[in-house]
Amino acid sequence: MRQKASKKQEHEEEGEEVDERQTCNPIDELQSHGINAADITKLRQAGICTVMSVLMCPKKEMVNIKGITDQKAEKIFEAAQKIENGGFCTGLQLVEKRKKIKKLSTGSTALDTLLGGGIETQAITEAFGEFRTGKTQLANTLSVIAQLPVSKGGGSGKVVFIDTEGTFRPERIQKIAQRFELDPQEVLNNIIYARAHSVDLLNTLLLQAAAIMLQEPFTLLIIDSIMAPFRVEYSGRGELAERQQVLNKVLNRLQKLSEQFNVAIYMTNQVTADPGAAMAYGDTKKPVGGNIIAHASTTRLYMKKGKGDQRICRMYDSPSLPEAEVVFQLAEGGIVDVGD
């Protein structure tokens, strides 16, 4: 029997989705505050699709949009501030805002406990490690679980999957969907997939994702892996500064997407050798991307190989969770607890 929501559940979930989308004021609302339709179209083409994204956009970036002058930018910002409250709030008000945050289950109780309940929305979770440590398998499992109702550890939303390494396999998604008694075809239909061969295409896809998320409820955006195109296009120390600058802009765009649309960002990352650590008898592997990616990621997970199909996950960095380590297992149905 494939899982189907009852009529009552469907209506409740539809109500939740509508409420969430209503919190994202579309860019078209600026028109009622004196901004002409032609300028709104220019903003949308630049990937600025909501009023909040206007407030998040630096002025110098906005005036770089063809046809947007300093005066127009000022007028646009003033109109956006009338619609959205981009100023201070009390700690108590922030607590209320954070009640909208969802936590997506990973499929493993041990891993969920390590994460304080699961992968958070409005945050970037980075998983790094060597090949075959379970990073992509976690991405696949999350792609299915994100579509489950909130009461079952999901987010009742669709998924954006950006693949930079060519490792996405629909067959794996179908197997994981069967584990959760979901219709594999419907699950695949709810995953918006794109292959990103370059940094420019990755940027373009993120702009498109913003427009798509405004139309339909999404819960999760996956990039597997974030650094692959950067390592190909930028090589050597001579291009390092430029690479980090471009990377910072991509990560900043991801942060804005997560906050605007209440989606979880899960990205995998590669590792490189750290010769200095060997001298101090430390771990000889470190994540690629340096301090830029370290500061942008809300939660960082270090994935390592264990015995057989077992994998080890260590909480590498988090603003609220303690450093700890758990063991989980890779199975046909995705990420599971050891012994399941």
Tab-separated table of C-alpha atoms in Angstrom:
chain	number	residue	atom	x	y	z
A	1	MET	CA	0.000	0.000	0.000
A	2	ARG	CA	1.426	3.356	-1.022
A	3	GLN	CA	1.059	6.121	1.544
A	4	LYS	CA	-1.699	8.661	0.812
A	5	ALA	CA	-2.728	11.529	3.020
A	6	SER	CA	-6.326	11.751	4.216
A	7	LYS	CA	-8.531	14.602	2.941
A	8	LYS	CA	-8.264	16.309	6.327
A	9	GLN	CA	-4.443	16.041	6.322
A	10	GLU	CA	-4.325	17.351	2.757
A	11	HIS	CA	-6.373	20.414	3.682
A	12	GLU	CA	-4.268	21.042	6.801
A	13	GLU	CA	-1.037	20.717	4.826
A	14	GLU	CA	-2.386	22.938	2.040
A	15	GLY	CA	-3.264	25.542	4.655
A	16	GLU	CA	0.265	25.396	6.097
A	17	GLU	CA	1.790	25.752	2.630
A	18	VAL	CA	-0.387	28.751	1.742
A	19	ASP	CA	0.503	30.430	5.034
A	20	GLU	CA	4.222	29.911	4.384
A	21	ARG	CA	4.041	31.302	0.866
A	22	GLN	CA	2.081	34.303	2.128
A	23	THR	CA	5.024	35.225	4.391
A	24	CYS	CA	7.108	35.638	1.217
A	25	ASN	CA	5.733	38.853	-0.268
A	26	PRO	CA	6.157	38.673	-4.072
A	27	ILE	CA	8.163	41.430	-5.755
A	28	ASP	CA	4.964	42.495	-7.589
A	29	GLU	CA	3.719	44.098	-4.354
A	30	LEU	CA	6.199	46.924	-4.929
A	31	GLN	CA	3.952	48.140	-7.742
A	32	SER	CA	1.325	49.271	-5.225
A	33	HIS	CA	4.018	51.450	-3.626
A	34	GLY	CA	4.955	53.388	-6.759
A	35	ILE	CA	7.489	51.087	-8.455
A	36	ASN	CA	6.742	50.598	-12.162
A	37	ALA	CA	6.225	47.153	-13.704
A	38	ALA	CA	9.257	47.451	-16.032
A	39	ASP	CA	11.654	47.899	-13.077
A	40	ILE	CA	10.030	45.015	-11.215
A	41	THR	CA	10.596	42.803	-14.270
A	42	LYS	CA	14.294	43.804	-14.300
A	43	LEU	CA	14.613	42.857	-10.627
A	44	ARG	CA	12.925	39.504	-11.207
A	45	GLN	CA	15.247	38.721	-14.120
A	46	ALA	CA	18.184	39.369	-11.776
A	47	GLY	CA	16.834	36.766	-9.353
A	48	ILE	CA	15.196	39.220	-6.935
A	49	CYS	CA	11.736	37.654	-6.646
A	50	THR	CA	10.510	38.701	-3.187
A	51	VAL	CA	10.302	41.946	-1.231
A	52	MET	CA	12.618	40.489	1.411
A	53	SER	CA	15.231	39.733	-1.261
A	54	VAL	CA	15.216	43.460	-2.103
A	55	LEU	CA	16.174	44.287	1.500
A	56	MET	CA	18.859	41.575	1.415
A	57	CYS	CA	20.387	42.937	-1.802
A	58	PRO	CA	23.334	45.373	-1.445
A	59	LYS	CA	22.683	48.699	-3.157
A	60	LYS	CA	25.833	48.484	-5.319
A	61	GLU	CA	24.620	45.103	-6.597
A	62	MET	CA	21.191	46.495	-7.435
A	63	VAL	CA	22.535	49.474	-9.408
A	64	ASN	CA	24.536	47.000	-11.507
A	65	ILE	CA	21.207	45.725	-12.877
A	66	LYS	CA	20.690	47.306	-16.282
A	67	GLY	CA	18.172	50.160	-16.071
A	68	ILE	CA	18.280	50.544	-12.259
A	69	THR	CA	19.799	53.911	-11.283
A	70	ASP	CA	20.793	55.152	-7.808
A	71	GLN	CA	17.533	57.079	-7.512
A	72	LYS	CA	15.459	54.075	-8.567
A	73	ALA	CA	17.329	51.818	-6.132
A	74	GLU	CA	16.621	54.218	-3.250
A	75	LYS	CA	12.932	54.326	-4.159
A	76	ILE	CA	12.778	50.512	-4.410
A	77	PHE	CA	14.409	50.084	-0.972
A	78	GLU	CA	12.015	52.608	0.596
A	79	ALA	CA	9.011	50.780	-0.872
A	80	ALA	CA	10.344	47.411	0.343
A	81	GLN	CA	10.807	48.742	3.888
A	82	LYS	CA	7.158	49.800	3.981
A	83	ILE	CA	6.095	46.219	3.211
A	84	GLU	CA	8.662	44.186	5.168
A	85	ASN	CA	10.065	44.834	8.623
A	86	GLY	CA	13.800	44.561	8.063
A	87	GLY	CA	14.785	46.248	11.323
A	88	PHE	CA	15.299	45.163	14.924
A	89	CYS	CA	13.107	42.759	16.861
A	90	THR	CA	13.148	41.529	20.451
A	91	GLY	CA	14.545	38.163	21.475
A	92	LEU	CA	10.992	37.056	22.275
A	93	GLN	CA	9.838	37.993	18.767
A	94	LEU	CA	12.737	35.991	17.352
A	95	VAL	CA	11.609	32.959	19.353
A	96	GLU	CA	8.199	33.271	17.681
A	97	LYS	CA	9.793	33.573	14.234
A	98	ARG	CA	11.908	30.465	14.826
A	99	LYS	CA	8.796	28.406	15.525
A	100	LYS	CA	8.360	28.238	11.735
A	101	ILE	CA	11.627	26.285	11.442
A	102	LYS	CA	11.215	22.629	10.486
A	103	LYS	CA	13.614	19.772	11.239
A	104	LEU	CA	13.949	17.101	8.574
A	105	SER	CA	14.730	13.594	9.745
A	106	THR	CA	17.803	11.907	8.255
A	107	GLY	CA	16.336	8.400	8.440
A	108	SER	CA	18.590	7.504	11.391
A	109	THR	CA	17.532	8.143	14.998
A	110	ALA	CA	21.183	8.391	16.086
A	111	LEU	CA	21.964	10.992	13.412
A	112	ASP	CA	18.776	12.929	14.236
A	113	THR	CA	19.838	13.052	17.899
A	114	LEU	CA	23.262	14.368	16.912
A	115	LEU	CA	21.529	17.123	14.892
A	116	GLY	CA	19.109	18.031	17.667
A	117	GLY	CA	16.129	16.607	15.782
A	118	GLY	CA	17.247	16.734	12.156
A	119	ILE	CA	18.390	19.051	9.356
A	120	GLU	CA	17.080	22.567	10.083
A	121	THR	CA	15.341	24.858	7.636
A	122	GLN	CA	16.599	28.461	7.397
A	123	ALA	CA	20.136	27.102	7.800
A	124	ILE	CA	22.997	25.615	5.775
A	125	THR	CA	24.131	22.117	6.736
A	126	GLU	CA	27.439	21.010	5.231
A	127	ALA	CA	28.603	17.376	5.189
A	128	PHE	CA	32.229	16.809	4.216
A	129	GLY	CA	34.409	13.737	3.994
A	130	GLU	CA	36.210	11.360	1.648
A	131	PHE	CA	34.427	9.492	-1.144
A	132	ARG	CA	32.051	6.692	-0.051
A	133	THR	CA	31.379	8.162	3.391
A	134	GLY	CA	27.612	8.528	2.894
A	135	LYS	CA	27.306	12.207	1.934
A	136	THR	CA	25.353	11.592	-1.278
A	137	GLN	CA	23.313	8.787	0.317
A	138	LEU	CA	22.216	11.238	3.019
A	139	ALA	CA	21.245	13.686	0.261
A	140	ASN	CA	19.161	10.981	-1.441
A	141	THR	CA	17.440	10.011	1.813
A	142	LEU	CA	16.653	13.641	2.663
A	143	SER	CA	15.177	14.110	-0.846
A	144	VAL	CA	12.507	11.549	0.024
A	145	ILE	CA	11.928	12.351	3.717
A	146	ALA	CA	11.507	16.083	2.963
A	147	GLN	CA	8.289	15.195	1.118
A	148	LEU	CA	6.738	13.427	4.120
A	149	PRO	CA	4.294	15.266	6.417
A	150	VAL	CA	5.858	17.301	9.246
A	151	SER	CA	4.384	14.831	11.759
A	152	LYS	CA	6.543	12.079	10.208
A	153	GLY	CA	9.812	14.006	10.184
A	154	GLY	CA	9.368	15.624	6.776
A	155	GLY	CA	8.573	19.094	5.547
A	156	SER	CA	5.548	18.564	3.242
A	157	GLY	CA	7.434	20.219	0.400
A	158	LYS	CA	9.303	19.662	-2.835
A	159	VAL	CA	13.069	19.392	-3.314
A	160	VAL	CA	15.625	21.169	-5.506
A	161	PHE	CA	18.605	18.907	-6.279
A	162	ILE	CA	21.638	20.514	-7.971
A	163	ASP	CA	24.155	17.873	-9.003
A	164	THR	CA	27.703	19.066	-9.774
A	165	GLU	CA	29.377	15.633	-9.863
A	166	GLY	CA	26.868	13.554	-11.837
A	167	THR	CA	26.162	11.146	-8.954
A	168	PHE	CA	22.355	11.515	-8.721
A	169	ARG	CA	20.581	8.245	-9.508
A	170	PRO	CA	16.754	8.102	-9.724
A	171	GLU	CA	16.930	4.360	-8.990
A	172	ARG	CA	18.242	5.099	-5.483
A	173	ILE	CA	15.392	7.542	-4.867
A	174	GLN	CA	12.867	4.882	-5.913
A	175	LYS	CA	14.317	2.340	-3.452
A	176	ILE	CA	14.245	4.860	-0.594
A	177	ALA	CA	10.667	5.867	-1.481
A	178	GLN	CA	9.609	2.212	-1.187
A	179	ARG	CA	11.083	2.089	2.334
A	180	PHE	CA	8.744	4.924	3.382
A	181	GLU	CA	5.800	3.420	1.454
A	182	LEU	CA	5.622	6.345	-0.929
A	183	ASP	CA	4.875	6.260	-4.651
A	184	PRO	CA	8.360	6.322	-6.309
A	185	GLN	CA	7.065	8.120	-9.417
A	186	GLU	CA	5.385	10.840	-7.359
A	187	VAL	CA	8.518	11.277	-5.228
A	188	LEU	CA	10.697	11.709	-8.327
A	189	ASN	CA	8.170	14.149	-9.787
A	190	ASN	CA	8.568	16.317	-6.666
A	191	ILE	CA	12.353	16.553	-7.089
A	192	ILE	CA	13.452	19.407	-9.369
A	193	TYR	CA	16.820	18.228	-10.694
A	194	ALA	CA	19.581	20.085	-12.549
A	195	ARG	CA	23.161	19.217	-13.510
A	196	ALA	CA	25.605	22.094	-12.903
A	197	HIS	CA	28.803	21.776	-14.930
A	198	SER	CA	30.161	25.237	-14.097
A	199	VAL	CA	30.070	27.973	-11.451
A	200	ASP	CA	28.145	30.275	-13.813
A	201	LEU	CA	25.474	27.625	-14.359
A	202	LEU	CA	25.290	27.009	-10.598
A	203	ASN	CA	24.582	30.718	-10.067
A	204	THR	CA	21.939	30.694	-12.799
A	205	LEU	CA	20.226	27.659	-11.263
A	206	LEU	CA	20.045	29.361	-7.865
A	207	LEU	CA	18.362	32.371	-9.490
A	208	GLN	CA	15.855	30.028	-11.146
A	209	ALA	CA	15.302	28.220	-7.837
A	210	ALA	CA	14.176	31.478	-6.208
A	211	ALA	CA	11.522	31.978	-8.889
A	212	ILE	CA	10.316	28.363	-8.595
A	213	MET	CA	10.111	28.486	-4.787
A	214	LEU	CA	7.843	31.502	-4.969
A	215	GLN	CA	5.288	29.469	-6.947
A	216	GLU	CA	5.281	26.171	-5.015
A	217	PRO	CA	6.109	24.978	-1.473
A	218	PHE	CA	9.697	23.698	-1.172
A	219	THR	CA	11.422	22.315	1.907
A	220	LEU	CA	14.931	21.367	0.813
A	221	LEU	CA	17.683	22.483	-1.560
A	222	ILE	CA	20.633	20.141	-2.115
A	223	ILE	CA	23.981	20.852	-3.773
A	224	ASP	CA	26.152	17.773	-4.281
A	225	SER	CA	28.873	18.957	-4.094
A	226	ILE	CA	29.436	22.676	-3.540
A	227	MET	CA	33.172	22.854	-4.306
A	228	ALA	CA	33.413	20.551	-7.353
A	229	PRO	CA	32.950	23.264	-10.055
A	230	PHE	CA	35.129	25.752	-8.141
A	231	ARG	CA	38.085	23.326	-7.966
A	232	VAL	CA	37.869	22.780	-11.718
A	233	GLU	CA	37.577	26.434	-12.794
A	234	TYR	CA	39.944	28.010	-10.262
A	235	SER	CA	43.349	26.398	-9.902
A	236	GLY	CA	46.487	27.490	-8.090
A	237	ARG	CA	47.120	30.237	-5.538
A	238	GLY	CA	46.949	32.909	-8.221
A	239	GLU	CA	43.180	32.382	-8.581
A	240	LEU	CA	42.447	31.597	-4.934
A	241	ALA	CA	41.308	35.109	-3.962
A	242	GLU	CA	38.912	35.299	-6.931
A	243	ARG	CA	37.589	31.798	-6.210
A	244	GLN	CA	36.826	32.656	-2.590
A	245	GLN	CA	35.070	35.860	-3.581
A	246	VAL	CA	32.803	34.058	-6.068
A	247	LEU	CA	32.214	31.234	-3.574
A	248	ASN	CA	31.207	33.768	-0.928
A	249	LYS	CA	28.549	35.223	-3.243
A	250	VAL	CA	27.120	31.757	-3.988
A	251	LEU	CA	26.949	30.900	-0.277
A	252	ASN	CA	25.373	34.265	0.476
A	253	ARG	CA	22.690	33.529	-2.120
A	254	LEU	CA	22.035	30.167	-0.449
A	255	GLN	CA	21.650	31.826	2.962
A	256	LYS	CA	19.113	34.265	1.533
A	257	LEU	CA	17.123	31.453	-0.122
A	258	SER	CA	16.984	29.477	3.128
A	259	GLU	CA	15.663	32.447	5.119
A	260	GLN	CA	13.223	33.768	2.507
A	261	PHE	CA	11.526	30.464	1.721
A	262	ASN	CA	12.089	28.539	4.985
A	263	VAL	CA	14.022	25.759	3.226
A	264	ALA	CA	16.856	23.598	4.497
A	265	ILE	CA	20.113	23.827	2.561
A	266	TYR	CA	22.118	20.603	2.524
A	267	MET	CA	25.414	20.651	0.663
A	268	THR	CA	28.194	18.106	0.460
A	269	ASN	CA	31.852	19.059	0.356
A	270	GLN	CA	35.133	17.444	-0.561
A	271	VAL	CA	38.277	17.173	1.556
A	272	THR	CA	41.946	17.788	0.927
A	273	ALA	CA	45.175	16.733	2.657
A	274	ASP	CA	46.400	18.891	5.534
A	275	PRO	CA	50.176	18.306	5.861
A	276	GLY	CA	50.392	20.569	8.908
A	277	ALA	CA	47.997	18.380	10.874
A	278	ALA	CA	50.231	15.330	10.391
A	279	MET	CA	53.064	17.134	12.187
A	280	ALA	CA	50.779	17.694	15.181
A	281	TYR	CA	49.393	14.116	15.020
A	282	GLY	CA	45.960	15.483	14.073
A	283	ASP	CA	43.475	14.545	11.368
A	284	THR	CA	45.216	14.805	7.979
A	285	LYS	CA	41.961	15.650	6.159
A	286	LYS	CA	40.314	19.073	6.078
A	287	PRO	CA	37.284	20.419	4.168
A	288	VAL	CA	37.864	22.397	0.983
A	289	GLY	CA	36.733	26.033	0.823
A	290	GLY	CA	38.651	27.536	3.740
A	291	ASN	CA	37.186	30.092	6.139
A	292	ILE	CA	34.580	31.312	3.624
A	293	ILE	CA	32.645	28.054	3.668
A	294	ALA	CA	33.325	27.559	7.399
A	295	HIS	CA	31.643	30.861	8.304
A	296	ALA	CA	28.714	30.382	5.888
A	297	SER	CA	27.761	26.884	7.092
A	298	THR	CA	25.474	26.819	10.121
A	299	THR	CA	26.182	23.162	10.915
A	300	ARG	CA	29.177	21.145	9.706
A	301	LEU	CA	29.281	17.346	9.728
A	302	TYR	CA	32.445	15.279	9.282
A	303	MET	CA	31.649	11.923	7.655
A	304	LYS	CA	34.059	8.978	7.906
A	305	LYS	CA	34.094	5.320	6.897
A	306	GLY	CA	33.396	2.636	9.479
A	307	LYS	CA	33.158	-1.155	9.384
A	308	GLY	CA	31.444	-2.513	6.277
A	309	ASP	CA	28.373	-0.400	5.526
A	310	GLN	CA	28.697	1.544	8.757
A	311	ARG	CA	29.626	5.235	8.657
A	312	ILE	CA	30.709	7.644	11.381
A	313	CYS	CA	29.408	11.190	11.625
A	314	ARG	CA	31.009	13.780	13.898
A	315	MET	CA	29.514	17.152	14.780
A	316	TYR	CA	32.347	19.360	13.538
A	317	ASP	CA	30.761	22.752	14.156
A	318	SER	CA	27.382	24.087	15.311
A	319	PRO	CA	26.126	27.264	17.006
A	320	SER	CA	23.969	25.303	19.459
A	321	LEU	CA	24.932	21.616	19.481
A	322	PRO	CA	27.827	19.935	21.332
A	323	GLU	CA	30.635	18.084	19.592
A	324	ALA	CA	29.727	14.395	19.454
A	325	GLU	CA	30.011	11.344	17.226
A	326	VAL	CA	27.483	8.715	16.116
A	327	VAL	CA	27.472	5.636	13.910
A	328	PHE	CA	24.845	4.998	11.232
A	329	GLN	CA	24.510	2.542	8.364
A	330	LEU	CA	23.979	2.638	4.608
A	331	ALA	CA	21.206	0.377	3.360
A	332	GLU	CA	19.091	-0.172	0.265
A	333	GLY	CA	16.496	2.145	1.786
A	334	GLY	CA	19.030	4.941	2.437
A	335	ILE	CA	20.379	6.059	5.814
A	336	VAL	CA	19.378	3.802	8.739
A	337	ASP	CA	20.448	3.042	12.308
A	338	VAL	CA	23.030	0.309	12.874
A	339	GLY	CA	21.308	-3.081	12.985
A	340	ASP	CA	18.082	-1.955	11.248
